[in-house]
XYZ file of C-alpha atoms in Angstrom:
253
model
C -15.269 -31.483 18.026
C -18.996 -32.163 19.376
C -20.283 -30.235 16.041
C -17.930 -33.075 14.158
C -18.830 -36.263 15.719
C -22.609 -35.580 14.941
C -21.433 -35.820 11.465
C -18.311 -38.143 11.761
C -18.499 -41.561 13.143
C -15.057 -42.750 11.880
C -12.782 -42.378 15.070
C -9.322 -42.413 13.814
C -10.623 -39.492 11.272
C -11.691 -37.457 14.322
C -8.385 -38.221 16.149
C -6.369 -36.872 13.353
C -8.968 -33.534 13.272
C -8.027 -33.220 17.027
C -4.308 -33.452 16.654
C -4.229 -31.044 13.270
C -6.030 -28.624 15.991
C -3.597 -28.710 18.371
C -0.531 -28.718 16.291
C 2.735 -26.575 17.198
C 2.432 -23.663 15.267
C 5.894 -22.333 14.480
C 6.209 -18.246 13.397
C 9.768 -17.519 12.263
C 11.539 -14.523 12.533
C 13.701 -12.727 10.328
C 15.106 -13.563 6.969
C 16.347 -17.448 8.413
C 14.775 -20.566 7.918
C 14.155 -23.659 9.736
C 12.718 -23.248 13.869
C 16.042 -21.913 15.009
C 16.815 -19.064 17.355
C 14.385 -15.982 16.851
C 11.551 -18.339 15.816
C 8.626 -18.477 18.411
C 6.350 -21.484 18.629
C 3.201 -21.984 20.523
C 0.173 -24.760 21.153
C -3.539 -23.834 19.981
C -5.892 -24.274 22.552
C -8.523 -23.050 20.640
C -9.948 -22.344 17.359
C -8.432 -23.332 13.987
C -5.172 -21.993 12.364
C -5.373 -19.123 10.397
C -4.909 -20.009 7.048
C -5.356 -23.408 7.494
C -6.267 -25.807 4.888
C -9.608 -27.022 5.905
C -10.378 -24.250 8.691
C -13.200 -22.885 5.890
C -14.858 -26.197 6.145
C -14.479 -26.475 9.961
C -15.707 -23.155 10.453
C -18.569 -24.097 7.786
C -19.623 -26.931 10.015
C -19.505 -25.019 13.469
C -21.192 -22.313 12.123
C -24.305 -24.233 10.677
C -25.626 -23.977 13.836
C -25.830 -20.561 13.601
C -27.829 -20.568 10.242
C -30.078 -23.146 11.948
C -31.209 -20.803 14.686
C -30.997 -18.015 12.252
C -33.411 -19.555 10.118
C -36.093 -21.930 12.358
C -39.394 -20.315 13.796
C -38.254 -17.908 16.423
C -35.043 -16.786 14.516
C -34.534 -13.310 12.557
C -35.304 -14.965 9.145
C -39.019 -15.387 9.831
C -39.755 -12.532 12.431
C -37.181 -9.712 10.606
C -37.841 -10.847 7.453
C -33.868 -10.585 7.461
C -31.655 -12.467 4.892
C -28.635 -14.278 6.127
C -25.723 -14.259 3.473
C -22.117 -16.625 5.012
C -19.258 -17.609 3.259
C -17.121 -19.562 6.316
C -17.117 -17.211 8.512
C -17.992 -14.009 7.181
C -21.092 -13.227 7.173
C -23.689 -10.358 6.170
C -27.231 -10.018 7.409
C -29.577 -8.222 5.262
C -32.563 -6.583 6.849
C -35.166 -3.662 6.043
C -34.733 -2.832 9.555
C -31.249 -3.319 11.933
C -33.059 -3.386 15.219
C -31.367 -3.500 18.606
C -33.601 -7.156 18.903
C -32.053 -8.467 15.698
C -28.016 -6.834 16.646
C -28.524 -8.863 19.992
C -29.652 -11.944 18.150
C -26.648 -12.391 16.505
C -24.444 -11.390 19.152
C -25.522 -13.486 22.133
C -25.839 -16.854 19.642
C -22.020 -15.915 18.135
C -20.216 -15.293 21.441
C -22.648 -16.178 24.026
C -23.977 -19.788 22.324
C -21.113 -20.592 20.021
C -18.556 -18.908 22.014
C -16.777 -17.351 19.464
C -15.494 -13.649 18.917
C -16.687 -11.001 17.064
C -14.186 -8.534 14.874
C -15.434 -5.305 16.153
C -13.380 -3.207 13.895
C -14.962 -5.206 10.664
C -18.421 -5.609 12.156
C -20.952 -2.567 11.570
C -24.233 -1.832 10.403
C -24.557 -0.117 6.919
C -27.621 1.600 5.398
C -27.046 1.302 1.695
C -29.445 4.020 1.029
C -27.420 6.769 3.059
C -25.104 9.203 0.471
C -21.590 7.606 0.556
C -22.578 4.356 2.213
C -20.881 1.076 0.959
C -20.526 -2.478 1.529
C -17.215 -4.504 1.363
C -17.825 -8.418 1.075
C -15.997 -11.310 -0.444
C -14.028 -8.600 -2.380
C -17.140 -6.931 -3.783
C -17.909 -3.603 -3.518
C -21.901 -2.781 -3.198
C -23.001 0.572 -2.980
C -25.516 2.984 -4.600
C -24.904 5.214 -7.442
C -26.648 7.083 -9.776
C -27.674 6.155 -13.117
C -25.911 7.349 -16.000
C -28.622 7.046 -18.008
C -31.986 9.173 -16.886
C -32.395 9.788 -13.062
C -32.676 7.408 -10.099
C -30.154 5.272 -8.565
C -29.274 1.465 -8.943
C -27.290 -0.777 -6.973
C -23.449 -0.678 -8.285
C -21.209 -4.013 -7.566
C -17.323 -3.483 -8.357
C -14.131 -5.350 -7.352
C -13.347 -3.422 -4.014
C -10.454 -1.258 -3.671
C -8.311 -3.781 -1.651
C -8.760 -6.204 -4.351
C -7.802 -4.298 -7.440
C -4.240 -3.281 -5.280
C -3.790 -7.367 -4.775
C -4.136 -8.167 -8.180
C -1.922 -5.136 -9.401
C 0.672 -5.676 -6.652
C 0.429 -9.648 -8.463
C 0.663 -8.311 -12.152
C 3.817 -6.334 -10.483
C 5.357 -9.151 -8.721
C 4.690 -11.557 -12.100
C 6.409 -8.842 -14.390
C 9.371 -7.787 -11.679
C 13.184 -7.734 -12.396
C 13.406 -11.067 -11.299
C 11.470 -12.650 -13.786
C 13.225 -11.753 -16.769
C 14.781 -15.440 -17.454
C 11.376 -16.553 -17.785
C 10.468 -16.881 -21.441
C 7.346 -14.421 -23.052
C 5.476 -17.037 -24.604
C 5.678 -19.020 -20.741
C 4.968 -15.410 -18.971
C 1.744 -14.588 -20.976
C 0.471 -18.223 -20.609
C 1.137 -17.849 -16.773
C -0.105 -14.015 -16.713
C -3.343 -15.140 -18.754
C -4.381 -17.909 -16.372
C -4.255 -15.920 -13.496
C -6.441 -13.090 -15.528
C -8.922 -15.067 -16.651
C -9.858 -16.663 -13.096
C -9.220 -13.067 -11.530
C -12.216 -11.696 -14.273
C -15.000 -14.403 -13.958
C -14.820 -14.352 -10.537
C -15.458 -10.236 -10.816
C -17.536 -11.040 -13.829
C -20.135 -10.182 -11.861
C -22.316 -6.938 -11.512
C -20.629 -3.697 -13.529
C -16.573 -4.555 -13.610
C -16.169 -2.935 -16.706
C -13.963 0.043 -15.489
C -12.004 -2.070 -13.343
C -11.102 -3.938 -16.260
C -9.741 -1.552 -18.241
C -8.059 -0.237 -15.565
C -6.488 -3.966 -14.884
C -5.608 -3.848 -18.700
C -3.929 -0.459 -18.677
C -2.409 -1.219 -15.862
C -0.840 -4.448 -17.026
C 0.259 -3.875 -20.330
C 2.240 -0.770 -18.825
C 4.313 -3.051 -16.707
C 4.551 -5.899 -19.787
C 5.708 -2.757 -21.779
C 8.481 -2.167 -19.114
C 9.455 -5.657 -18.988
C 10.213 -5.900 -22.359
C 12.322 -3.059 -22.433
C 14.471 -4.335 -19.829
C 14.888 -8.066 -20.727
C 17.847 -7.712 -22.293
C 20.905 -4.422 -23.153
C 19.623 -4.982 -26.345
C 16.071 -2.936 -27.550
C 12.956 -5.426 -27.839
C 12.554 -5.034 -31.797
C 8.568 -5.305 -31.913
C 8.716 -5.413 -36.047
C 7.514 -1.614 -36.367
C 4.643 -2.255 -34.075
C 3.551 -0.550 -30.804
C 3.932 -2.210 -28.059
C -0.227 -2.841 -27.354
C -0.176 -4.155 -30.771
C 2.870 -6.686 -30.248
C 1.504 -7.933 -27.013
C -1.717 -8.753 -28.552
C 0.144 -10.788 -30.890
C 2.034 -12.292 -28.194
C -1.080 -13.195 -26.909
C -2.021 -10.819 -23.735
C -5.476 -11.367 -22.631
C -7.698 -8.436 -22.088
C -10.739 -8.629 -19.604
């Protein structure tokens, strides 16, 4: 709340901060609705909600403290040479050298300064350069492999593993049995927004292979949810079925 009030004078608009922070959180139980029996509820005393709405941008304005220190004279950026790369709160530093100094940096201004807790399971120190090595961030993949073309190696970004499972287990929930009252024309529009924000967000670096794996992928399960719309066969007019969805209109990334 100190980190807000240095940017917010308005009081009733920090009031209602404080009382969004320390709102009953509710966790249900069981197939039910509603707070009855089985649910569990409890009062934050610190922190911001998981998943809350604006707990990016209240985590953006805690933690620009920590870019501050990161960045001023005596910080990491000027005597490490290191790179500081944040997106709320997760964060990569990029360094030529991950010294014990710059490890203990970060550390002691995160919990010991800011007070807050590291994830010790997701925080490590990765040398790209080492055979095998990769970096998961922001649902990128970086790692080093070698070029297909001559000798040498060049720095490969993909859509990670975890992300290509969410967006098949979405394609999967978007084409499941209990979508078939939807109409084909509505479906594709639907299934083609979602694509087409999915891609040019992973538009960037070498997503060319997950992309056709995304489109293989996807007209498989369009293929099966034709077939099963109705007791009567889909009649695609003599066409395959790759041919009749691109004249329904499928996308392909």
């Amino acid at each position: 709340m100190a980190c807000l009030r240095m940017r917010i004078t308005d009081g009733s608009v920090l009031k209602l901060i404080k009382m969004w922070l320390q709102a009953i959180v509710v966790e249900r139980s069981g197939s039910g609705g509603g707070g009855g029996a089985g649910s569990r509820w409890s009062r934050s005393k610190k922190g911001t909600p998981q998943g809350g709405v604006i707990s990016p941008l209240l985590a953006n304005i805690y933690l620009h403290w920590f870019d501050e220190m990161f960045h001023r004279a005596s910080g990491p950026a000027q005597w490490a040479n290191a790179k500081l790369v944040r997106y709320a709160d997760d964060l990569v530093v990029l360094a030529r050298y991950q010294s014990s100094k710059l490890t203990g940096f970060i550390e002691s201004k995160l919990e010991g300064w800011l007070g807050l807790e590291l994830n010790r399971e997701k925080t490590r120190v990765v040398k790209l350069n080492e055979k095998g090595a990769s970096l998961d961030f922001l649902g990128f993949t970086f790692r080093y492999d070698r070029s297909l073309v001559g000798t040498g190696k060049y720095l490969n970004v993909v859509p990670s593993k975890k992300s290509l499972l969410r967006r098949r287990e979405a394609i999967r929930k978007m084409t499941g049995k209990e979508m078939c009252f939807k109409p084909i024309p509505d479906l594709i529009a639907e299934m083609n927004r979602s694509l087409r924000g999915w891609s040019n967000y992973f538009r960037f670096g070498y997503p060319q292979k997950s992309f056709r794996a995304i489109n293989w992928y996807l007209r498989q399960r369009m293929t099966i949810h034709l077939r099963r719309r109705s007791q009567r066969p889909y009649k695609t007019g003599g066409r395959t079925y790759y041919a009749e969805l691109s004249r329904l209109g499928l996308l392909s990334i």
